[in-house]
Structures are given as structure tokens and as C-alpha cells.
XYZ file of C-alpha atoms in Angstrom:
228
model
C 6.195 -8.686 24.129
C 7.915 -8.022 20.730
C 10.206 -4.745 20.595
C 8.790 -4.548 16.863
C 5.116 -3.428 18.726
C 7.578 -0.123 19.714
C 8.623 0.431 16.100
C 4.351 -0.103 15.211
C 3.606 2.443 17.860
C 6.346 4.880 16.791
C 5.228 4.615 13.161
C 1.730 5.178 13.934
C 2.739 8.636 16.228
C 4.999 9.630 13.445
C 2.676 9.134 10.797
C -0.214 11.044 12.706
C 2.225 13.635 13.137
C 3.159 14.434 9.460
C -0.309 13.736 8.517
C -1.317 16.477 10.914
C 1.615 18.828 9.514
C 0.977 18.019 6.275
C -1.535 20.847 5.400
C 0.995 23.195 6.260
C 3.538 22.189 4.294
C 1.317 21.788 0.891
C -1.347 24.234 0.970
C -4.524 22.358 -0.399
C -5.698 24.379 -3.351
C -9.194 25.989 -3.577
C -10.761 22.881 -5.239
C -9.838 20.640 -2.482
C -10.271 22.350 0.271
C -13.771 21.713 1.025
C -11.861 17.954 1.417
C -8.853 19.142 3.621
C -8.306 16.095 5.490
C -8.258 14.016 1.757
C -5.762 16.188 0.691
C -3.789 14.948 3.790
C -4.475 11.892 3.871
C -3.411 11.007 0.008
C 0.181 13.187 0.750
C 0.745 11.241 3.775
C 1.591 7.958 1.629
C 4.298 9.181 -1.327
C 5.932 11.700 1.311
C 6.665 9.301 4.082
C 6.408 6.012 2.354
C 8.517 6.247 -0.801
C 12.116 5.762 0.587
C 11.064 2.191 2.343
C 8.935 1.094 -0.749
C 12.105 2.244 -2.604
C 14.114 0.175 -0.359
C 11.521 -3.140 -0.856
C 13.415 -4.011 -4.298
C 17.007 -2.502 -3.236
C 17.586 -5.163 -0.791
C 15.905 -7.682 -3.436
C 18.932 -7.178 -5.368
C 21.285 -7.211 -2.687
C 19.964 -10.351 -1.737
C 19.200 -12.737 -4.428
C 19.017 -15.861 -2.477
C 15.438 -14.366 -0.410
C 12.840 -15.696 -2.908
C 14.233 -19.216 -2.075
C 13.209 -18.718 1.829
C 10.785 -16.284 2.319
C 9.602 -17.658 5.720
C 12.560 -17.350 8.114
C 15.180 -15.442 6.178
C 15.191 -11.757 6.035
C 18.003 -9.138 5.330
C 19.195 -6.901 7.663
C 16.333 -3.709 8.921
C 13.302 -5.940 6.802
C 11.361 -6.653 10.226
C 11.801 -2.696 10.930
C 10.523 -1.852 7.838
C 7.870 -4.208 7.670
C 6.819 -2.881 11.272
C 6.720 0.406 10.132
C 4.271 -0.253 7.801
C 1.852 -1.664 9.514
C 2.244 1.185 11.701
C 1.206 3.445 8.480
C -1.388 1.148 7.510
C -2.904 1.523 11.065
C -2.389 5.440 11.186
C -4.521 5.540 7.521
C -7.233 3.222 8.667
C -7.942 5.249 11.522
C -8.006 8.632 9.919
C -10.074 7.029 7.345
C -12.685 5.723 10.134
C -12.927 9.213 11.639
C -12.825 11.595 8.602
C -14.741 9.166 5.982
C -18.184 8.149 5.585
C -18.020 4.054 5.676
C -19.912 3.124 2.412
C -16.978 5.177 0.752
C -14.091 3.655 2.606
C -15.034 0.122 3.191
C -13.089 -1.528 0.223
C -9.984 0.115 1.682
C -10.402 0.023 5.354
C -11.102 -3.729 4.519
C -7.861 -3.991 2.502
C -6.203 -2.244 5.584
C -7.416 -4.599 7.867
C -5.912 -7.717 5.734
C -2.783 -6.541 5.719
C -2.214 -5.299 9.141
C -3.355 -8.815 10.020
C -0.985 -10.199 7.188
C 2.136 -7.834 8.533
C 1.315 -8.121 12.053
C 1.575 -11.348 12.246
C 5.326 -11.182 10.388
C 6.033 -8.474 13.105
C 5.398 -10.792 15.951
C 6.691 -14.152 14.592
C 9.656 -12.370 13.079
C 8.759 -15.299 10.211
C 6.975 -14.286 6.734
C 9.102 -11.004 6.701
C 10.742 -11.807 2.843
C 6.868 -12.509 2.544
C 5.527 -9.369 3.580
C 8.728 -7.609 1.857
C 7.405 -9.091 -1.344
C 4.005 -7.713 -0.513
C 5.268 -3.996 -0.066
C 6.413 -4.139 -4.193
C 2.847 -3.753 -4.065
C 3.053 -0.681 -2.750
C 4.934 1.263 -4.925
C 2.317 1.692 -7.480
C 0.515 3.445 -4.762
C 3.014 6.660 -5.337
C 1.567 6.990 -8.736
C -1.995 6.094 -7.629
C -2.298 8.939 -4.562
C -0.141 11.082 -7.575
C -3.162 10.401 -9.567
C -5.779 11.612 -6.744
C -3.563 14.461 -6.126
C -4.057 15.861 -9.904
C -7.562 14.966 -9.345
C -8.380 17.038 -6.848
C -5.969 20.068 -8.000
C -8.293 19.888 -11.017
C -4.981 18.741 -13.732
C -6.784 16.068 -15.328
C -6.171 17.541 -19.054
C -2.905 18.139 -18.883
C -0.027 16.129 -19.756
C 1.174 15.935 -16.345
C -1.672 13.697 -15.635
C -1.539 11.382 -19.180
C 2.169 10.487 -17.975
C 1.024 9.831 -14.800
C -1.805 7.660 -15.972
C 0.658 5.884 -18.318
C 3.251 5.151 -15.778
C 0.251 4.186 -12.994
C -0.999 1.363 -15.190
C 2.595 0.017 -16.113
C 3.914 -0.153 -12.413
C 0.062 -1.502 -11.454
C 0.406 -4.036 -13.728
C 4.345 -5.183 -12.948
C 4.197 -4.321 -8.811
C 0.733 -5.050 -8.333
C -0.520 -8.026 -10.196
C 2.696 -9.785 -11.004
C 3.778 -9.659 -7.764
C 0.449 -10.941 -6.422
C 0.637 -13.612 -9.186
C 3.873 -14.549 -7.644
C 2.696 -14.630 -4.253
C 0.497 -17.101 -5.331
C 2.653 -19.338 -7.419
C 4.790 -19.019 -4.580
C 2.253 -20.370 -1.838
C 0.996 -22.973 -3.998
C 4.848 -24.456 -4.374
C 5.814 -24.064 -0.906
C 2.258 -25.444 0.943
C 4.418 -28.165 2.785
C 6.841 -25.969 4.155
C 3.957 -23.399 5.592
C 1.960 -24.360 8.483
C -1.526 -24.971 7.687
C -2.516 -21.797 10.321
C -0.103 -19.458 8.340
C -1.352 -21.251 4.733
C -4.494 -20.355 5.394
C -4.328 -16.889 6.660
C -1.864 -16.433 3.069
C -4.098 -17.981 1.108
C -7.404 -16.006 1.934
C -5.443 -12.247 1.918
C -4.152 -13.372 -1.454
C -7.964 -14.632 -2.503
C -9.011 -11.364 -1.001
C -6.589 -8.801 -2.362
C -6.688 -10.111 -5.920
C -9.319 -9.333 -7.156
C -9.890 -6.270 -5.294
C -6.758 -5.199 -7.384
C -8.463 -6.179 -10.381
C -11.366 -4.335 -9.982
C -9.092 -1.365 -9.524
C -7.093 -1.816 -12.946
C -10.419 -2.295 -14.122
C -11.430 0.960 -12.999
C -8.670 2.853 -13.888
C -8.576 1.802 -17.261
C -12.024 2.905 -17.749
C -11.729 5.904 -16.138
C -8.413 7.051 -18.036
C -8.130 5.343 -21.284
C -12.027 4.491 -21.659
C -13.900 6.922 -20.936
């Protein structure tokens, strides 16, 4: 039994908690509230998340040496954090499976399920954790990408509120989300004999999986905002 499963089950309470307070403490406006629990569900993330994505590339520059040894070296609170993310990840998949229809969720409930299986295993091993911590750069494009859903849904698309927003978005997606997933790569590719083939594999097939999912998504958000 790992003591990180306590930090996973914490998260996941917490997480349901705030997402069920959330309506109370921003009032969905009239356009969204036929979609109340959306309007939770895309606060939840930049609310609660923000400080430990923030965090991700603080401790990167505290500790230079961690790119060199991502497989048993961490700094000091990385397995907590990494364990409270999958505890997020876990709290959004499941209020996605009970509030969403699945044709219009599948792409991220399978995304969810990739990286709780990524993370989880991190959180268990305590191994991979400068791995995963890589992974959650990722994640902080996804402030400006639930910002983005939020103007949606307020009905601020033409305003400039939203063009900065849509500028920034596509910057961060581009340096957090596909360099760093270009670098995850390069980095599996140069380190093969020092990964077991059971952990190669499993990195190698969330990597073939979430790449070009995020692809796809630049793809879609360039059309979308610049294209259209």
C-alpha cells in the first residue's frame, strides 16, 4: 500500500468538493446556465490547479540537474504533487462520465485515462516522477484553454479579452504543449536502455497517443480563432 493512494483519494474528495462549491462562488451567467455543471467543471481546473502547474517549472529551475535523471530523482513534494493530480484527473473523468454524453467526451475521457495510467504508475513506483513533472508543463496551457471555454460560454468572443487570450493560448500550446511532448520523446528515444522495456512501452504508446491528439487540437484552435 503506497501512502501516495491517501494523497489520490484526498485530491479526488477535495476536488469534488470545490467542484461542487464552485457554482456558488462564480455565478454561471444566463448563457451558460442551461450547461451548469460545464461551467463547473471548466473553473474547477485554473482555480485549483494553477499554483501546482505553477510550481511544475519553479522547481525546474531550482533543480537543474532533473532532466539528466528523470526516472529515480525527484525534488522535494514532486510525488505529492504528481499524486494530486491524478487525483484531479480522476475527479474530472468522473464528472465527465456522469454529466456528459460519451460521443462528446470520449477524446478527453480517453486522454484522462492515459495519464492517470501514466501518473499512477509514478505514484506507486515513486520512479518516473521528474517524468510525469515534465508532463504537467503540459498542463499549463490548459489555464488559457478552460479561460478560452469560459469566454465562450459567457458569450465574450468579440472582445479583446478573448483575442489576448487566443494569442497567449496558442503561444503557451505551442511552447508547454508540443515542445514539451517533443522533448518527452527525444528524451525516451535517448534513454531506451536505461528504461525497462514494461515502463518503455507504456511511455512510448501515451506519447504516440497524446501527440497527435494535441495536434489535432492546435489544429482546431487555429481554425477556429485565426481561420475562421
Amino acid at each position: 500500500f503506497s501512502p501516495g493512494l491517501l494523497v489520490v483519494a484526498g485530491s479526488f474528495a477535495a476536488f469534488r468538493l470545490l467542484n461542487r462549491g464552485l457554482e456558488r462562488l462564480v455565478p454561471p451567467p444566463p448563457s451558460a446556465r442551461r450547461n451548469r455543471w460545464k461551467w463547473r467543471n471548466i473553473w474547477t481546473e485554473p482555480q485549483a490547479l494553477r499554483s501546482a502547474h505553477n510550481w511544475s517549472p519553479h522547481r525546474f529551475c531550482l533543480n537543474p540537474g532533473l532532466s539528466e535523471d528523470l526516472v529515480g530523482k525527484h525534488p522535494p513534494g514532486a510525488h505529492s504533487l504528481v499524486a494530486v493530480s491524478v487525483g484531479y484527473f480522476l475527479e474530472d473523468f468522473v464528472d465527465m462520465l456522469c454529466n456528459q454524453k460519451l460521443h462528446q467526451s470520449w477524446e478527453l475521457l480517453f486522454h484522462h485515462s492515459v495519464v492517470i495510467v501514466c501518473f499512477g504508475i509514478a505514484v506507486l513506483l515513486h520512479q518516473y516522477v521528474g517524468f510525469a513533472l515534465v508532463a504537467l508543463l503540459v498542463e499549463i496551457n490548459s489555464i488559457f484553454l478552460h479561460l478560452r471555454q469560459i469566454l465562450l460560454m459567457a458569450n465574450l468572443v468579440h472582445t479583446p479579452c478573448y483575442r489576448l487570450n487566443s494569442l497567449v493560448n496558442l503561444g503557451t500550446y505551442v511552447v508547454f504543449r508540443i515542445a514539451t511532448l517533443a522533448w518527452m520523446t527525444r528524451w525516451l528515444l535517448l534513454n531506451r536502455d536505461n528504461v525497462p522495456l514494461a515502463m518503455y512501452a507504456v511511455g512510448t504508446v501515451g506519447m504516440a497517443i497524446m501527440t497527435p491528439m494535441n495536434i489535432i487540437l492546435f489544429y482546431r484552435l487555429l481554425r477556429s480563432d485565426f481561420f475562421k
